[in-house]
PDB file of C-alpha atoms in Angstrom:
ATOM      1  CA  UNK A   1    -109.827 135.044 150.527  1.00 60.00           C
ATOM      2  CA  UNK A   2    -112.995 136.516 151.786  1.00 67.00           C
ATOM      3  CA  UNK A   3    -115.121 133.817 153.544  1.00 65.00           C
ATOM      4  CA  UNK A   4    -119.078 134.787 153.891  1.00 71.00           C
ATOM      5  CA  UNK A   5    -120.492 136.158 157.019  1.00 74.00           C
ATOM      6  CA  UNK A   6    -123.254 135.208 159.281  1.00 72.00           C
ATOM      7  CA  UNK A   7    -125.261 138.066 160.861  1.00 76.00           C
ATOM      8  CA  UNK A   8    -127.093 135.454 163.871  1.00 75.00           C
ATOM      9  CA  UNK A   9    -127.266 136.086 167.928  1.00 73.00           C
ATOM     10  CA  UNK A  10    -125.621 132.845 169.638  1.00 69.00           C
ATOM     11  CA  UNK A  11    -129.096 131.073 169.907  1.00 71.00           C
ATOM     12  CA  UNK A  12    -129.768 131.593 166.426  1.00 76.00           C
ATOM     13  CA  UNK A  13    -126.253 130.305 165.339  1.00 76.00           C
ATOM     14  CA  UNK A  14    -126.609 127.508 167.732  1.00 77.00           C
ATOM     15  CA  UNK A  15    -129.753 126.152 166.190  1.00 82.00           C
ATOM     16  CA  UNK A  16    -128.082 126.071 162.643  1.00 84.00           C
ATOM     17  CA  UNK A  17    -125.794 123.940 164.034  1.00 85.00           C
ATOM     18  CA  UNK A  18    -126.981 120.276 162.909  1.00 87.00           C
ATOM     19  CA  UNK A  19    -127.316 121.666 159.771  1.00 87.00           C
ATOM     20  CA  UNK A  20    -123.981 122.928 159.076  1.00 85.00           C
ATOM     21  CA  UNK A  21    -122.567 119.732 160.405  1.00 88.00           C
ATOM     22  CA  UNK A  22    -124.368 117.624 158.260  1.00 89.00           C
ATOM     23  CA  UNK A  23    -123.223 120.060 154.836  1.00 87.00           C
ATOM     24  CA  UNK A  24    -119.516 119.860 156.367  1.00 86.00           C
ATOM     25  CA  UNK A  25    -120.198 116.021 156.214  1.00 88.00           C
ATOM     26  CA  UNK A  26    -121.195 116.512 152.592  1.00 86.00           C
ATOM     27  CA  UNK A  27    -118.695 118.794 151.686  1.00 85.00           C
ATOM     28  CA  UNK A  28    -115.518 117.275 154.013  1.00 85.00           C
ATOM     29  CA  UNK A  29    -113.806 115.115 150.851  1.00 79.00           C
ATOM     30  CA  UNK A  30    -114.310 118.425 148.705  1.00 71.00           C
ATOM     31  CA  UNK A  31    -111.249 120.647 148.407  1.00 69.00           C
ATOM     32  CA  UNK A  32    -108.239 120.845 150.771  1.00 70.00           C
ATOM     33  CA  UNK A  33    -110.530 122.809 153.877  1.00 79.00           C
ATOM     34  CA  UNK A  34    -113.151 120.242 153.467  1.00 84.00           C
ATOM     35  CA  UNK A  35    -112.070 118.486 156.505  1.00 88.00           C
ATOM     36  CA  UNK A  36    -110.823 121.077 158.967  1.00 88.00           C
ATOM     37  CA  UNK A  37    -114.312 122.633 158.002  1.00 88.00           C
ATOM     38  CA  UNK A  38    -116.023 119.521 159.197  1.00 91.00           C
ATOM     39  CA  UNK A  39    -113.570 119.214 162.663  1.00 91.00           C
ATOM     40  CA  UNK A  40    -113.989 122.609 162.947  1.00 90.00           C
ATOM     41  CA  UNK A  41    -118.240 122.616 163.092  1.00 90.00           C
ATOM     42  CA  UNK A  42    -117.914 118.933 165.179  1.00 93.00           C
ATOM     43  CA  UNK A  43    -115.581 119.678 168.120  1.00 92.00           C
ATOM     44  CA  UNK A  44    -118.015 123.310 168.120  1.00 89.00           C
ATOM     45  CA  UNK A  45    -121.193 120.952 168.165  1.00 90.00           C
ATOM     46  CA  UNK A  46    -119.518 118.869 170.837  1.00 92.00           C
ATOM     47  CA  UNK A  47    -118.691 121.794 172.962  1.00 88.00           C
ATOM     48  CA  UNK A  48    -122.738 123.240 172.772  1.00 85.00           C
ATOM     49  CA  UNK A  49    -123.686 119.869 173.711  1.00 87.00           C
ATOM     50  CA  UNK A  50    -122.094 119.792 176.751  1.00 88.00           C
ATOM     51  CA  UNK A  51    -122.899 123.434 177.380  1.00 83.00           C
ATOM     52  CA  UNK A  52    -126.973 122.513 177.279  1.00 81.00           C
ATOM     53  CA  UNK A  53    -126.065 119.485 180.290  1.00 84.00           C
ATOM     54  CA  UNK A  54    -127.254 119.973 183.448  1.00 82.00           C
ATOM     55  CA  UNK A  55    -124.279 118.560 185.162  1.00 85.00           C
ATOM     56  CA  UNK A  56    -120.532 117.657 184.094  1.00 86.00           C
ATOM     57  CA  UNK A  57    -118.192 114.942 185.358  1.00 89.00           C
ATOM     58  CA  UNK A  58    -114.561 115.985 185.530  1.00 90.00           C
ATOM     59  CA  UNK A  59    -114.499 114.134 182.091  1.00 94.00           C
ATOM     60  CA  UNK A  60    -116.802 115.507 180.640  1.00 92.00           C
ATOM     61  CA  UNK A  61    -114.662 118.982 181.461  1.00 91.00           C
ATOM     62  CA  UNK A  62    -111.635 117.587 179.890  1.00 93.00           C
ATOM     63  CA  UNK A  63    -113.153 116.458 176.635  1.00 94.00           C
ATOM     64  CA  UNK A  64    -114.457 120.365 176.675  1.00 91.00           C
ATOM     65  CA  UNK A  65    -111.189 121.724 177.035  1.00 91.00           C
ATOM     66  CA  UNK A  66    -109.907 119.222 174.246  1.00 94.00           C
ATOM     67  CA  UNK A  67    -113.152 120.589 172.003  1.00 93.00           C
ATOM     68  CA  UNK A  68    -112.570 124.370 172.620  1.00 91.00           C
ATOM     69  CA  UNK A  69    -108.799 123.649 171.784  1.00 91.00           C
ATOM     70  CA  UNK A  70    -109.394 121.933 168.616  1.00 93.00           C
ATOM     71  CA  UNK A  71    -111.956 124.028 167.184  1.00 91.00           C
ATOM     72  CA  UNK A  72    -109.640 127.024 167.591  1.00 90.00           C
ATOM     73  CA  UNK A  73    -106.744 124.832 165.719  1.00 92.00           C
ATOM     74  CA  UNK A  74    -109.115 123.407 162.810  1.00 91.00           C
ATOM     75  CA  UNK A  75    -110.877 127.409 162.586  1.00 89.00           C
ATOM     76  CA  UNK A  76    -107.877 129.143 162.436  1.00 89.00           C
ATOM     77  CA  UNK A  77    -106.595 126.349 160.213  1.00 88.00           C
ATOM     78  CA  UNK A  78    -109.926 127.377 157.773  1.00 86.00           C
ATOM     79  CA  UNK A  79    -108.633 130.859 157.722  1.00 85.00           C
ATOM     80  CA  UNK A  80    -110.552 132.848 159.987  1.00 83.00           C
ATOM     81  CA  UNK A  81    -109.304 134.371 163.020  1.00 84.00           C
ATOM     82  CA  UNK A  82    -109.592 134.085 166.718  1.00 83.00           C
ATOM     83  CA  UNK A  83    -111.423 136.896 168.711  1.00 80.00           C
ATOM     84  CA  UNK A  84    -111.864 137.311 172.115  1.00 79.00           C
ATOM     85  CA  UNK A  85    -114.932 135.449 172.219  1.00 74.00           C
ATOM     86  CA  UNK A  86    -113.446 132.111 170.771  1.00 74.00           C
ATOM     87  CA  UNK A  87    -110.517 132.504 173.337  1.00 77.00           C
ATOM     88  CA  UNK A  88    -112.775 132.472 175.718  1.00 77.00           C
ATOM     89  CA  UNK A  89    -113.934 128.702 174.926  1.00 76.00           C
ATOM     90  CA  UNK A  90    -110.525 127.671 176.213  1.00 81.00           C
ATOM     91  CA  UNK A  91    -111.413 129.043 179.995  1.00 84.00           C
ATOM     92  CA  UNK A  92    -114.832 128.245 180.521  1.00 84.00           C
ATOM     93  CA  UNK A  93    -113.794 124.435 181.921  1.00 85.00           C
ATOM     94  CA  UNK A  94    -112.115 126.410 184.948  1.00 84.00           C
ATOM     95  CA  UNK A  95    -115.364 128.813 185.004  1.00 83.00           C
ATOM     96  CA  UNK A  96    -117.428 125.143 184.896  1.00 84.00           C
ATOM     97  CA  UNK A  97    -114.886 123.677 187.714  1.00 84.00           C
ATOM     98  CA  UNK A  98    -115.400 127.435 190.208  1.00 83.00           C
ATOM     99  CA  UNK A  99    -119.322 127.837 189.450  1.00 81.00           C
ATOM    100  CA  UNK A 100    -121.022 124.926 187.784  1.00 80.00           C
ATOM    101  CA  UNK A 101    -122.650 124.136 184.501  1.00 79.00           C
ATOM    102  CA  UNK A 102    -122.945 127.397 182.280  1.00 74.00           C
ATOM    103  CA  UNK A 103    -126.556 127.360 181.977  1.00 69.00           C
ATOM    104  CA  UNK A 104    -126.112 128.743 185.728  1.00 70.00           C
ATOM    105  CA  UNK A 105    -124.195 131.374 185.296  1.00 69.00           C
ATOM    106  CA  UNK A 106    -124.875 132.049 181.411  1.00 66.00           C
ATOM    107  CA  UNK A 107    -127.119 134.554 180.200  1.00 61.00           C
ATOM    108  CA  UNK A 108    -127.246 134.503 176.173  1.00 56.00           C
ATOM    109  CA  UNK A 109    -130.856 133.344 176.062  1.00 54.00           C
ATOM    110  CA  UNK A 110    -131.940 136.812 178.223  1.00 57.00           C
ATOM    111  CA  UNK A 111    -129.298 139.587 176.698  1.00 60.00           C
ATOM    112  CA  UNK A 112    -131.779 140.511 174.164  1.00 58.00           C
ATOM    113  CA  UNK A 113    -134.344 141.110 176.588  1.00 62.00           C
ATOM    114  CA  UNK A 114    -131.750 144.341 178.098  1.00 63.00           C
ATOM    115  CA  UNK A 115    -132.563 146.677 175.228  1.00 64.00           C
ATOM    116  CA  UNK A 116    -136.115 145.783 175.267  1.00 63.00           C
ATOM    117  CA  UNK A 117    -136.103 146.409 178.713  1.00 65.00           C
ATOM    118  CA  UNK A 118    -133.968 149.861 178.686  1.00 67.00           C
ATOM    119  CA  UNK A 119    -136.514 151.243 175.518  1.00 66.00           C
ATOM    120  CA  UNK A 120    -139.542 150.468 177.963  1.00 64.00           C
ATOM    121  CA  UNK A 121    -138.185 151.576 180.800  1.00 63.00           C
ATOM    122  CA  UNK A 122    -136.851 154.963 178.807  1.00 65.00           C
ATOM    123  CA  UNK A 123    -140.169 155.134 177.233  1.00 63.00           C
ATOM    124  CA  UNK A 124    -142.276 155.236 180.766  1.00 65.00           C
ATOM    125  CA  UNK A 125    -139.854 157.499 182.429  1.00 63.00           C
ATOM    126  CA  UNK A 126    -139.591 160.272 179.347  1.00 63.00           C
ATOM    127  CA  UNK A 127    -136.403 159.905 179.250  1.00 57.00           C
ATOM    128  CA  UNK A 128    -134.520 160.460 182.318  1.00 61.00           C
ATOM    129  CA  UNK A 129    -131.511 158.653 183.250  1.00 68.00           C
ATOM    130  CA  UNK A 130    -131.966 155.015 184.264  1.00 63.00           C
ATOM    131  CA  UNK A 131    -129.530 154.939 186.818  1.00 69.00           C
ATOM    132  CA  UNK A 132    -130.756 157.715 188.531  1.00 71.00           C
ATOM    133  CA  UNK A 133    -134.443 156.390 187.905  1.00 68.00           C
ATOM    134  CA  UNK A 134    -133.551 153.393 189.722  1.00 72.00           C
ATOM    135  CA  UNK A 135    -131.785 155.277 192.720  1.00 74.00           C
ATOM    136  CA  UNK A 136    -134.699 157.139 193.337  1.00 75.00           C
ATOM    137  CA  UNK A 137    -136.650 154.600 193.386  1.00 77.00           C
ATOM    138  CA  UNK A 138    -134.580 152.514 195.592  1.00 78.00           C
ATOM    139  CA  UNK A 139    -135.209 155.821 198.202  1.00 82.00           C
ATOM    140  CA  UNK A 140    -138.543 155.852 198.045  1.00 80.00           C
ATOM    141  CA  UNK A 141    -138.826 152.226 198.713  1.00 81.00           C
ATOM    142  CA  UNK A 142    -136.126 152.484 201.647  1.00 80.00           C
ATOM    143  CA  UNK A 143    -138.267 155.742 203.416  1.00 82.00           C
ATOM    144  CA  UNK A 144    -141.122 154.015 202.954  1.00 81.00           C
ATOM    145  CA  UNK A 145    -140.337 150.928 204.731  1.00 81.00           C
ATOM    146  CA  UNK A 146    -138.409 152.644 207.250  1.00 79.00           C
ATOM    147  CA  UNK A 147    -141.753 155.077 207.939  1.00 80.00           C
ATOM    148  CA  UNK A 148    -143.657 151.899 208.144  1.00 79.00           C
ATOM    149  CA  UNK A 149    -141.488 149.793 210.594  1.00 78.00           C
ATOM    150  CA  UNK A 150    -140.774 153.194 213.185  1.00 74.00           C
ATOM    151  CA  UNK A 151    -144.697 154.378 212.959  1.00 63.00           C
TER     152      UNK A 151
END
């Protein structure tokens, strides 16, 4: 059975969130997925929650772990099937536990900004390699300041 698809970036699909939960609440009595739908979308909403905190207690981490686990078990129980990506819920409490909260070491909000910057930066250099772009600048910069310091 072919389920529909949703063509969003993260923060898009994030902000649908409420939404969905509250048509899963609607919908959970209807059918035989109605309510691994709903635990599905709730333990997901749960772990987004805790990902927008600005600090976590130790059991805070634990209830993530238990989130990421049972959203896997109530998606895959919907039909679809794990990618990397969802796998990757299961390890961020020991990424949270090394480095802190993930809106320190999370970029989603800025990825779209890298294309916009690579077109500009493509754009204003006609074309030439970024890397070596940035290399030469990098050797200006460093003969430069070494010219100023030892003249």
């Amino acid at each position: 059975r072919r389920h529909p698809k949703l063509k969003a970036k993260a923060g898009q699909a994030k902000r649908l969130l409420p939404f969905a939960l509250d048509l899963a609440a609607e919908l959970r009595l209807d059918g035989s997925d109605g309510e691994s739908r709903y635990q599905c979308i709730s333990h997901l909403s749960d772990i987004y929650h805790l990902a927008g905190k600005r600090e976590l207690t130790q059991e805070e981490v634990d209830s993530w772990r238990w989130s990421a686990a049972m959203h896997m078990y109530y998606y895959v129980t919907c039909g679809f099937h794990i990618v990397p990506k969802h796998h990757y819920f299961l390890h961020m409490p020991e990424h949270i536990l090394r480095a802190g909260v993930p809106r320190s070491f999370w970029v989603y909000s800025d990825e779209a900004k890298n294309f916009q910057l690579k077109y500009l930066f493509n754009k204003c250099n006609k074309g030439t390699d970024v890397c070596v772009q940035v290399l030469l600048r990098l050797e200006r910069r460093f003969v430069l300041e070494h010219l100023l310091h030892h003249c």
